[in-house]
Amino acid sequence: MSTAQATSSRLLRTGDEYLRSLRDGRQVFIDGERVKDVTAHPAFREAARSIARLYDIAADPANRELMTFASPKTGAPVLRAYQIPKTHADLKARRLFHEKWAEATFGLMGRTPDHVAGFFCGYAGAPEIFAGGGQKFADNVVKFYERMRDEHLYVSYAIVPPQIDRSKPAHKQSDPALYAGVVKERDDGIVISGAQQLATGGPLSDWLQLACIHPLQPGDENYANAVCVPIDAPGLKLYPRRPFALGARNSFDNPLSSRFDESDAYVVFDNVFVPWENVFIYRNPEISRDQWWKTPSHLLGNHQAQCRYVTKLRFMVGLAQRMNEMTGNVAAPPVQVMMGELAALVSIYEALLHSHEATATIVNGVLWPHRTTLYSAMAMQSELNGRMLEMIRELAGGAFITLPSSLADLESPQTAPDMERYMRSASTDAKGRVALMRLMWDFIGSEFGSRHQQYEKFYGGASFLVKMNVNRYFDWKRATGLVDQALKLPAVEN
Ligand SMILES: Cc1cc2nc3c(=O)[nH]c(=O)nc-3n(C[C@H](O)[C@H](O)[C@H](O)COP(=O)(O)OP(=O)(O)OC[C@H]3O[C@@H](n4cnc5c(N)ncnc54)[C@H](O)[C@@H]3O)c2cc1C
């Protein structure tokens, strides 16, 4: 694989370098055929360019302080997404980085390179957890983190077992190589076979992390691994869901699906060899569990996810406000009440994000975002995201539907006069109105928009699991202490 290995470690990676590096031997399949070049294929081309723009933003000398810090190893500027936070200022600097990138995609690409970067910062910030399996594993994970950081690597991940038969543990499936696990140990490494879900951004990334966040049972040791493999590793196959970009007619009619369809890929390992240096956990269910909860990895990765989500929420209410202005409803009191409720929900998410930072605590020299606040935001996202979208649908009435069939209606001499006369709005001409409504439909109602609702519900796992995390970490002692105090109040005279 070429990737950023070709890039001098003194230089930041540019968008062009990133795009060139994707032209390798990766096996990505669409409609039964292997994609020759993801940077040229209409299913992935524009999403790849959107990621390339992120690298250009980070490499822009005008953004040097905002987007980079000096690599502790080489002194060269590297992305702040790889900065292990030691202070509250460091964590804020990470947020500003994430927000800058999220704004460039309107929060519509969830697994940009800064997502898994957060997980590896968390691993490298607590290597002793990996050392539980042998010091070499701790050394491997730290070295890989440094490599990601210094070579500006984009790593995607697949950390959930497939839904083939959830009534049985991995080792009791009909074929032991159905779920991704180790099938052979060699002197120089291990061989992995089986499937894992769901590598968002996989076809656009440099490397894939395979790990397991689901609880494993005794007997599941072969599935309790954490490794990284280059996307073009022999035997690694990516099967993305149907790409929405392929259904986009043009960037006017499908402004978001044409640009930001990051892809979600089912991953198949067909005897993929992984050298020991890229193995971080090997046949160890306990460490496989602890990598998420006894390191700040899950917190730092999901801190990025919340920075991205809050940016998307701002975009969402901005769309609703522009729609109300356009229809002339912006001053109507019932509309103002609904917009106030939407703004309140967005403000709650903004406040929770700031709270993860403000109440973050230092553990062994590394700042961990506050668990209860972060997991509370994620736990309720599953319900509140849908509620917010429903409110916008309520505000819209038929606005998304009373639209011409395509841009061609606005341009054809036969139809343009009617379009110009009847499709205009109180605040814009016909083209401006239709452009805004197309944007909103792609956000809410198109297949791209619908996938986003599923993403917000499940990107961090099913909400019952996230709620169990809140239950685990909430300060029950303080809450029940109040109850005990009330029960001990001295009697008063009636
Ligand atoms: C668009 C999208 C992108 C994603 N991107 C990634 C990615 O990049 N990398 C990655 O690794 N993962 C990713 N995920 C998340 C991941 O793959 C899973 O979808 C997620 O963790 C939920 O797990 P699951 O699909 O197995 O659902 P399950 O955990 O099976 O949950 C589905 C539903 O089953 C029910 N259920 C299951 N078990 C129980 C139980 N014990 N008690 C009560 N109810 C239960 C609940 O109703 C639950 O809501 C993504 C998911 C989506 C939707």
Coordinates of C-alpha atoms and ligand atoms in Angstrom, one line a residue:
M1 CA 0.0 0.0 0.0
S2 CA 1.3 3.5 -0.8
T3 CA -0.8 5.7 1.6
A4 CA 0.9 8.3 3.5
Q5 CA 4.0 6.1 3.9
A6 CA 5.1 7.9 0.7
T7 CA 4.6 11.2 2.4
S8 CA 7.5 12.7 4.1
S9 CA 7.0 12.7 7.8
R10 CA 8.0 16.4 7.8
L11 CA 4.9 17.2 5.7
L12 CA 1.3 17.2 6.4
R13 CA -0.8 14.9 4.1
T14 CA -2.6 16.8 1.3
G15 CA -5.9 15.8 -0.3
D16 CA -4.1 14.9 -3.5
E17 CA -1.7 12.6 -1.7
Y18 CA -4.6 11.0 0.1
L19 CA -6.5 10.4 -3.2
R20 CA -3.5 9.0 -4.9
S21 CA -2.9 6.6 -2.0
L22 CA -6.4 5.1 -2.4
R23 CA -5.4 3.7 -5.8
D24 CA -4.1 0.4 -4.5
G25 CA -5.1 -3.2 -4.5
R26 CA -8.1 -2.9 -2.2
Q27 CA -11.0 -5.3 -2.8
V28 CA -14.3 -3.4 -2.7
F29 CA -17.3 -5.0 -4.3
I30 CA -20.4 -3.2 -5.7
D31 CA -23.1 -5.0 -7.6
G32 CA -21.1 -8.2 -7.8
E33 CA -18.0 -6.6 -9.3
R34 CA -14.8 -5.4 -7.9
V35 CA -14.3 -1.6 -7.9
K36 CA -11.1 -0.8 -9.9
D37 CA -10.5 2.6 -8.4
V38 CA -12.6 4.1 -5.6
T39 CA -11.4 7.6 -6.5
A40 CA -12.9 7.2 -10.0
H41 CA -16.0 5.1 -9.2
P42 CA -19.2 7.3 -8.9
A43 CA -20.2 5.4 -5.8
F44 CA -17.1 6.7 -3.8
R45 CA -15.5 9.4 -5.9
E46 CA -17.1 12.5 -4.3
A47 CA -17.0 11.1 -0.8
A48 CA -13.3 10.5 -1.3
R49 CA -12.9 14.1 -2.4
S50 CA -14.8 15.3 0.7
I51 CA -12.2 13.4 2.8
A52 CA -9.4 14.9 0.7
R53 CA -10.7 18.4 1.4
L54 CA -10.4 17.6 5.1
Y55 CA -6.7 16.8 4.7
D56 CA -6.3 20.0 2.7
I57 CA -8.0 22.0 5.5
A58 CA -5.6 20.5 8.1
A59 CA -2.6 21.0 5.8
D60 CA -3.4 24.7 5.2
P61 CA -0.7 26.8 6.9
A62 CA -3.4 29.3 7.9
N63 CA -4.8 26.5 10.1
R64 CA -1.5 25.3 11.6
E65 CA -2.2 26.1 15.2
L66 CA -5.9 25.1 15.1
M67 CA -5.3 21.8 13.3
T68 CA -1.9 20.5 14.3
F69 CA 0.6 20.0 17.2
A70 CA 4.2 19.0 17.1
S71 CA 4.8 15.3 17.0
P72 CA 6.6 14.4 20.3
K73 CA 8.7 12.0 18.2
T74 CA 9.6 13.9 15.0
G75 CA 8.7 17.5 15.9
A76 CA 6.8 17.8 12.6
P77 CA 3.2 19.1 12.7
V78 CA 0.7 16.3 13.0
L79 CA -3.1 16.4 13.3
R80 CA -4.5 17.4 16.7
A81 CA -6.9 14.4 16.4
Y82 CA -3.8 12.3 17.5
Q83 CA -3.0 14.5 20.5
I84 CA -3.4 12.6 23.7
P85 CA -5.1 15.1 26.0
K86 CA -3.2 15.9 29.2
T87 CA -5.0 19.0 30.2
H88 CA -8.4 20.6 29.7
A89 CA -6.9 22.9 27.1
D90 CA -5.7 19.9 25.1
L91 CA -9.2 18.4 25.1
K92 CA -10.7 21.8 24.0
A93 CA -8.1 21.9 21.2
R94 CA -9.3 18.4 20.1
R95 CA -12.8 19.7 20.0
L96 CA -11.9 22.7 17.9
F97 CA -10.1 20.4 15.4
H98 CA -13.1 18.0 15.3
E99 CA -15.6 20.9 14.8
K100 CA -13.5 22.4 12.0
W101 CA -13.6 19.1 10.1
A102 CA -17.2 18.4 11.0
E103 CA -18.3 21.9 9.6
A104 CA -16.7 21.0 6.3
T105 CA -19.1 18.0 6.0
F106 CA -22.0 19.6 8.0
G107 CA -21.5 16.7 10.4
L108 CA -22.7 14.2 7.8
M109 CA -19.6 12.0 7.7
G110 CA -19.3 10.2 11.0
R111 CA -16.2 8.2 10.6
T112 CA -13.7 10.8 9.3
P113 CA -10.1 10.0 10.2
D114 CA -10.4 11.7 13.5
H115 CA -12.9 9.1 14.9
V116 CA -10.7 6.0 15.2
A117 CA -7.7 8.4 16.0
G118 CA -9.5 9.1 19.3
F119 CA -9.6 5.4 20.1
F120 CA -5.9 5.0 19.5
C121 CA -5.1 8.0 21.6
G122 CA -7.0 6.3 24.3
Y123 CA -5.1 3.0 23.9
A124 CA -1.7 4.7 23.8
G125 CA -2.8 6.7 26.9
A126 CA -3.2 3.5 28.9
P127 CA -0.8 0.9 27.4
E128 CA -0.7 -1.0 30.7
I129 CA -4.0 -2.5 29.8
F130 CA -2.5 -4.2 26.7
A131 CA 0.6 -5.2 28.6
G132 CA -1.7 -7.5 30.6
G133 CA -1.3 -9.9 27.6
G134 CA 2.5 -9.4 27.4
Q135 CA 4.6 -6.2 27.1
K136 CA 5.0 -6.7 23.3
F137 CA 1.3 -6.0 22.8
A138 CA 1.5 -2.7 24.7
D139 CA 4.6 -1.7 22.6
N140 CA 2.7 -2.7 19.4
V141 CA -0.3 -0.5 20.2
V142 CA 1.8 2.5 21.1
K143 CA 4.0 2.1 18.0
F144 CA 0.9 1.8 15.8
Y145 CA -0.6 4.9 17.4
E146 CA 2.6 6.8 16.7
R147 CA 2.6 5.6 13.1
M148 CA -1.0 6.7 12.6
R149 CA -0.1 10.1 14.1
D150 CA 3.2 10.7 12.2
E151 CA 1.9 9.3 8.9
H152 CA -1.5 10.9 9.1
L153 CA -3.3 7.6 8.6
Y154 CA -7.0 7.1 8.2
V155 CA -8.1 4.0 10.1
S156 CA -11.7 2.8 10.0
Y157 CA -13.0 0.0 12.3
A158 CA -15.2 -3.0 12.5
I159 CA -15.8 -3.9 16.1
V160 CA -19.2 -5.7 16.2
P161 CA -19.8 -9.4 15.4
P162 CA -22.2 -10.1 12.5
Q163 CA -25.9 -10.7 13.2
I164 CA -25.7 -14.2 11.8
D165 CA -27.1 -15.9 14.9
R166 CA -27.0 -13.9 18.1
S167 CA -28.6 -16.7 20.1
K168 CA -25.2 -18.4 20.1
P169 CA -21.7 -17.2 21.1
A170 CA -19.1 -16.8 18.3
H171 CA -17.5 -20.2 18.9
K172 CA -20.9 -22.0 18.7
Q173 CA -21.8 -20.7 15.3
S174 CA -22.4 -23.3 12.6
D175 CA -18.9 -22.7 11.3
P176 CA -16.1 -21.5 13.7
A177 CA -14.7 -19.2 11.0
L178 CA -18.1 -17.4 10.5
Y179 CA -17.3 -14.6 12.9
A180 CA -13.9 -12.9 12.4
G181 CA -11.4 -14.7 14.5
V182 CA -7.9 -16.2 14.5
V183 CA -7.7 -19.5 12.5
K184 CA -3.9 -20.0 12.5
E185 CA -0.9 -18.9 14.5
R186 CA 2.5 -18.6 12.8
D187 CA 5.9 -17.6 14.0
D188 CA 5.6 -14.3 12.3
G189 CA 1.9 -13.5 13.0
I190 CA -1.6 -14.7 12.9
V191 CA -4.2 -15.5 10.3
I192 CA -7.8 -14.1 10.5
S193 CA -10.9 -15.5 8.8
G194 CA -14.6 -14.6 9.1
A195 CA -16.9 -11.5 8.9
Q196 CA -17.3 -8.4 11.1
Q197 CA -19.6 -5.4 10.9
L198 CA -19.6 -2.5 10.0
A199 CA -16.7 -0.4 8.6
T200 CA -18.1 3.0 7.9
G201 CA -15.6 4.8 5.7
G202 CA -13.8 1.4 5.1
P203 CA -13.5 1.8 1.3
L204 CA -12.0 5.3 1.8
S205 CA -9.6 4.5 4.6
D206 CA -6.0 3.4 4.7
W207 CA -6.2 0.7 7.4
L208 CA -8.9 -1.2 9.2
Q209 CA -9.0 -2.0 12.9
L210 CA -10.6 -5.3 13.8
A211 CA -11.6 -5.6 17.4
C212 CA -14.7 -6.7 19.4
I213 CA -16.8 -4.6 21.7
H214 CA -19.5 -7.2 22.3
P215 CA -19.2 -9.3 25.4
L216 CA -17.5 -12.5 24.7
Q217 CA -18.1 -15.8 26.5
P218 CA -15.8 -18.6 27.7
G219 CA -14.8 -20.5 24.6
D220 CA -14.7 -17.3 22.5
E221 CA -11.0 -16.7 22.8
N222 CA -10.3 -17.0 19.1
Y223 CA -12.5 -13.9 18.6
A224 CA -10.9 -11.8 21.4
N225 CA -8.3 -10.0 19.3
A226 CA -7.4 -6.5 18.2
V227 CA -5.4 -5.9 15.1
C228 CA -4.9 -3.5 12.3
V229 CA -4.6 -4.4 8.6
P230 CA -4.0 -2.3 5.5
I231 CA -7.2 -2.0 3.5
D232 CA -5.4 -3.7 0.6
A233 CA -4.2 -6.6 2.7
P234 CA -4.5 -9.8 0.6
G235 CA -7.8 -11.6 1.5
L236 CA -9.5 -8.5 3.0
K237 CA -12.8 -7.9 1.2
L238 CA -15.2 -5.0 1.7
Y239 CA -18.9 -5.3 0.8
P240 CA -20.5 -1.8 1.1
R241 CA -24.3 -1.4 1.3
R242 CA -25.9 0.1 -1.8
P243 CA -24.2 3.5 -2.3
F244 CA -26.6 6.4 -2.3
A245 CA -24.2 8.5 -4.4
L246 CA -25.1 6.2 -7.3
G247 CA -28.7 7.2 -7.2
A248 CA -27.8 10.9 -7.0
R249 CA -28.9 12.6 -10.3
N250 CA -26.7 15.7 -9.8
S251 CA -25.5 17.8 -6.9
F252 CA -28.5 20.2 -7.2
D253 CA -31.1 17.5 -6.8
N254 CA -29.1 15.4 -4.3
P255 CA -26.8 17.9 -2.7
L256 CA -25.8 15.7 0.2
S257 CA -25.9 12.1 -1.0
S258 CA -23.8 13.2 -4.0
R259 CA -21.0 14.5 -1.8
F260 CA -21.1 12.9 1.7
D261 CA -22.0 9.2 1.3
E262 CA -19.2 7.8 3.4
S263 CA -20.3 4.2 2.8
D264 CA -20.8 1.4 5.4
A265 CA -19.0 -1.8 4.6
Y266 CA -19.5 -5.4 5.8
V267 CA -16.0 -6.8 6.2
V268 CA -14.8 -10.3 5.2
F269 CA -11.4 -11.7 6.2
D270 CA -10.4 -14.5 4.0
N271 CA -7.3 -15.9 5.6
V272 CA -5.8 -12.4 6.2
F273 CA -2.3 -12.5 7.6
V274 CA -1.4 -10.0 10.3
P275 CA 2.2 -9.7 11.4
W276 CA 2.7 -9.7 15.2
E277 CA 3.7 -6.0 15.2
N278 CA 0.1 -5.1 14.2
V279 CA -1.5 -7.3 16.9
F280 CA -2.5 -5.5 20.1
I281 CA -4.7 -8.1 21.8
Y282 CA -4.5 -11.8 21.1
R283 CA -7.0 -14.4 22.3
N284 CA -7.7 -12.5 25.5
P285 CA -11.4 -11.8 26.3
E286 CA -10.6 -9.8 29.4
I287 CA -8.4 -7.3 27.6
S288 CA -10.7 -7.3 24.7
R289 CA -13.4 -5.9 27.1
D290 CA -11.0 -3.6 29.1
Q291 CA -9.7 -1.8 26.0
W292 CA -13.0 0.1 25.8
W293 CA -13.7 0.7 29.5
K294 CA -10.3 0.8 31.3
T295 CA -8.7 3.1 28.8
P296 CA -10.1 6.5 27.6
S297 CA -10.4 5.1 24.0
H298 CA -14.2 4.9 24.0
L299 CA -14.5 8.3 25.6
L300 CA -12.1 10.1 23.2
G301 CA -13.6 8.4 20.1
N302 CA -17.1 9.3 21.1
H303 CA -16.1 12.8 22.2
Q304 CA -15.3 13.3 18.4
A305 CA -18.7 11.7 17.6
Q306 CA -20.4 14.3 19.8
C307 CA -18.5 17.2 18.3
R308 CA -19.6 16.0 14.9
Y309 CA -23.2 15.5 16.1
V310 CA -23.6 18.9 17.6
T311 CA -22.3 20.4 14.4
K312 CA -24.9 18.4 12.5
L313 CA -27.6 19.6 14.9
R314 CA -26.7 23.2 14.3
F315 CA -27.0 22.6 10.6
M316 CA -30.3 20.8 11.1
V317 CA -31.9 23.7 12.9
G318 CA -30.4 26.2 10.5
L319 CA -32.2 24.4 7.7
A320 CA -35.5 24.6 9.6
Q321 CA -35.0 28.3 10.3
R322 CA -34.3 29.0 6.7
M323 CA -37.3 27.0 5.7
N324 CA -39.5 29.1 8.0
E325 CA -38.1 32.3 6.7
M326 CA -38.8 31.1 3.2
T327 CA -42.4 30.1 3.8
G328 CA -43.1 33.3 5.7
N329 CA -43.8 31.3 8.9
V330 CA -40.8 32.5 10.9
A331 CA -42.8 35.0 13.0
A332 CA -45.8 32.7 13.6
P333 CA -46.0 32.0 17.4
P334 CA -46.7 28.2 17.1
V335 CA -43.7 27.9 14.8
Q336 CA -41.6 29.9 17.2
V337 CA -42.6 27.5 20.0
M338 CA -41.5 24.5 18.0
M339 CA -38.3 26.2 17.0
G340 CA -37.7 27.1 20.6
E341 CA -38.0 23.5 21.6
L342 CA -35.6 22.4 18.8
A343 CA -33.2 25.1 19.9
A344 CA -33.5 23.9 23.5
L345 CA -32.6 20.3 22.5
V346 CA -29.6 21.5 20.4
S347 CA -28.5 23.7 23.3
I348 CA -28.7 20.7 25.7
Y349 CA -26.4 18.7 23.4
E350 CA -24.0 21.7 23.1
A351 CA -24.0 22.0 26.9
L352 CA -23.3 18.3 27.3
L353 CA -20.4 18.5 24.9
H354 CA -18.9 21.4 27.0
S355 CA -19.6 19.4 30.1
H356 CA -17.6 16.4 28.9
E357 CA -14.6 18.7 28.8
A358 CA -15.2 20.8 31.8
T359 CA -15.8 17.8 34.1
A360 CA -13.1 15.6 32.5
T361 CA -10.7 14.0 35.0
I362 CA -7.0 13.1 34.8
V363 CA -6.2 9.4 35.2
N364 CA -2.5 8.5 35.1
G365 CA -1.7 11.8 33.4
V366 CA -4.3 11.5 30.7
L367 CA -7.5 13.5 30.6
W368 CA -10.6 11.3 30.3
P369 CA -13.8 13.0 29.1
H370 CA -16.6 12.7 31.7
R371 CA -18.3 9.4 31.3
T372 CA -21.8 10.0 32.6
T373 CA -22.3 13.2 30.6
L374 CA -20.9 11.7 27.4
Y375 CA -22.9 8.5 27.7
S376 CA -26.1 10.4 28.7
A377 CA -25.9 12.4 25.4
M378 CA -25.4 9.2 23.4
A379 CA -28.1 7.3 25.3
M380 CA -30.8 9.8 24.6
Q381 CA -29.6 10.5 21.0
S382 CA -31.4 7.4 19.8
E383 CA -34.7 8.9 20.8
L384 CA -34.1 12.7 20.6
N385 CA -32.7 12.6 17.1
G386 CA -35.9 11.0 15.8
R387 CA -38.0 13.5 17.7
M388 CA -36.2 16.5 16.3
L389 CA -36.5 15.2 12.7
E390 CA -40.2 14.6 13.3
M391 CA -40.7 18.2 14.5
I392 CA -39.0 19.4 11.3
R393 CA -41.3 17.2 9.2
E394 CA -44.2 18.8 11.1
L395 CA -43.0 22.3 10.3
A396 CA -42.5 21.5 6.7
G397 CA -45.9 20.3 5.7
G398 CA -45.7 19.6 1.9
A399 CA -42.7 21.8 1.4
F400 CA -40.4 18.9 0.5
I401 CA -42.9 17.4 -1.8
T402 CA -44.3 20.3 -3.8
L403 CA -41.2 20.5 -5.9
P404 CA -40.4 20.1 -9.6
S405 CA -39.2 16.7 -10.7
S406 CA -35.6 17.9 -11.2
L407 CA -33.3 20.7 -12.0
A408 CA -34.3 20.3 -15.7
D409 CA -37.7 21.7 -15.0
L410 CA -36.1 24.9 -13.8
E411 CA -33.9 25.1 -16.9
S412 CA -36.1 23.9 -19.7
P413 CA -37.6 26.8 -21.8
Q414 CA -40.9 24.9 -21.8
T415 CA -41.3 24.8 -18.0
A416 CA -38.9 27.5 -16.6
P417 CA -41.5 30.3 -16.8
D418 CA -44.0 28.4 -14.7
M419 CA -41.3 27.4 -12.3
E420 CA -40.0 30.9 -11.9
R421 CA -43.5 32.2 -11.2
Y422 CA -45.0 29.5 -9.0
M423 CA -42.1 27.9 -7.2
R424 CA -40.7 31.1 -5.7
S425 CA -41.1 31.9 -2.1
A426 CA -41.5 35.0 0.1
S427 CA -37.7 35.3 0.5
T428 CA -36.1 33.6 -2.6
D429 CA -36.5 33.0 -6.3
A430 CA -37.6 29.6 -7.5
K431 CA -34.1 28.1 -7.8
G432 CA -33.2 29.3 -4.3
R433 CA -36.4 27.7 -2.8
V434 CA -36.0 24.4 -4.6
A435 CA -32.3 24.3 -3.7
L436 CA -33.1 24.6 0.0
M437 CA -35.9 22.1 -0.1
R438 CA -33.7 19.6 -1.9
L439 CA -31.1 20.1 0.8
M440 CA -33.7 19.4 3.5
W441 CA -35.1 16.3 1.8
D442 CA -31.6 14.9 1.4
F443 CA -31.0 15.5 5.1
I444 CA -34.3 14.1 6.3
G445 CA -36.2 12.1 3.8
S446 CA -34.0 10.6 1.1
E447 CA -32.3 7.2 1.5
F448 CA -29.2 9.1 2.6
G449 CA -31.2 10.9 5.2
S450 CA -32.9 7.8 6.4
R451 CA -29.5 6.0 6.8
H452 CA -28.4 8.9 8.9
Q453 CA -31.3 8.4 11.4
Q454 CA -30.2 4.8 11.7
Y455 CA -26.6 5.9 12.2
E456 CA -27.5 8.3 15.0
K457 CA -29.4 5.5 16.7
F458 CA -26.7 2.8 16.4
Y459 CA -23.3 4.4 15.7
G460 CA -22.3 4.0 19.4
G461 CA -24.1 0.6 19.9
A462 CA -27.7 -0.1 20.7
S463 CA -29.2 2.5 23.1
F464 CA -30.0 -0.2 25.8
L465 CA -26.2 -0.8 26.1
V466 CA -25.4 2.9 26.3
K467 CA -28.1 3.3 29.0
M468 CA -26.5 0.5 30.9
N469 CA -23.3 2.4 30.8
V470 CA -25.0 5.5 32.2
N471 CA -26.5 3.3 35.0
R472 CA -23.0 1.9 35.7
Y473 CA -21.2 5.3 36.0
F474 CA -23.9 7.6 37.4
D475 CA -23.3 9.0 40.9
W476 CA -25.9 6.8 42.7
K477 CA -24.1 7.3 46.0
R478 CA -24.9 11.0 46.0
A479 CA -28.5 10.4 44.8
T480 CA -29.3 7.7 47.3
G481 CA -27.4 9.6 50.0
L482 CA -30.1 12.3 49.7
V483 CA -32.8 9.8 50.2
D484 CA -31.0 8.3 53.3
Q485 CA -30.7 11.9 54.6
A486 CA -34.4 12.5 54.1
L487 CA -35.2 9.3 55.9
K488 CA -33.1 10.3 58.9
L489 CA -34.7 13.7 59.3
P490 CA -35.8 14.3 62.9
A491 CA -39.5 14.1 63.5
V492 CA -41.5 17.4 63.5
E493 CA -44.5 18.1 65.6
N494 CA -47.8 17.9 63.6
Ligands
LIG1 C1 -25.1 3.4 9.8 C2 -24.3 2.7 10.8 C3 -22.9 2.8 10.8 C4 -22.1 2.1 11.7 N1 -20.7 2.2 11.7 C5 -20.0 1.4 12.4 C6 -18.6 1.4 12.2 O1 -18.0 2.2 11.5 N2 -17.9 0.4 12.9 C7 -18.5 -0.4 13.8 O2 -17.8 -1.3 14.3 N3 -19.8 -0.4 14.0 C8 -20.6 0.5 13.3 N4 -21.9 0.6 13.5 C9 -22.5 0.0 14.7 C10 -22.6 -1.5 14.7 O3 -22.2 -2.2 13.6 C11 -23.9 -2.0 15.2 O4 -25.0 -1.7 14.3 C12 -24.3 -1.5 16.6 O5 -23.3 -1.7 17.5 C13 -25.6 -2.1 17.1 O6 -25.4 -3.5 17.1 P1 -26.3 -4.5 16.3 O7 -26.5 -3.9 14.9 O8 -25.7 -5.8 16.4 O9 -27.7 -4.4 17.0 P2 -28.1 -5.2 18.3 O10 -27.1 -5.0 19.4 O11 -28.4 -6.6 18.0 O12 -29.3 -4.3 18.7 C14 -30.5 -4.3 17.9 C15 -31.7 -4.3 18.7 O13 -31.9 -5.6 19.3 C16 -32.4 -5.5 20.6 N5 -31.5 -6.2 21.5 C17 -30.4 -6.9 21.1 N6 -29.9 -7.5 22.2 C18 -30.6 -7.1 23.3 C19 -30.5 -7.3 24.7 N7 -29.5 -8.1 25.2 N8 -31.4 -6.7 25.5 C20 -32.4 -6.0 25.0 N9 -32.5 -5.7 23.6 C21 -31.7 -6.3 22.8 C22 -32.6 -4.0 20.9 O14 -33.9 -3.6 20.5 C23 -31.6 -3.4 19.9 O15 -32.0 -2.0 19.7 C24 -22.7 1.3 12.6 C25 -24.1 1.1 12.7 C26 -24.9 1.8 11.8 C27 -26.4 1.6 11.8

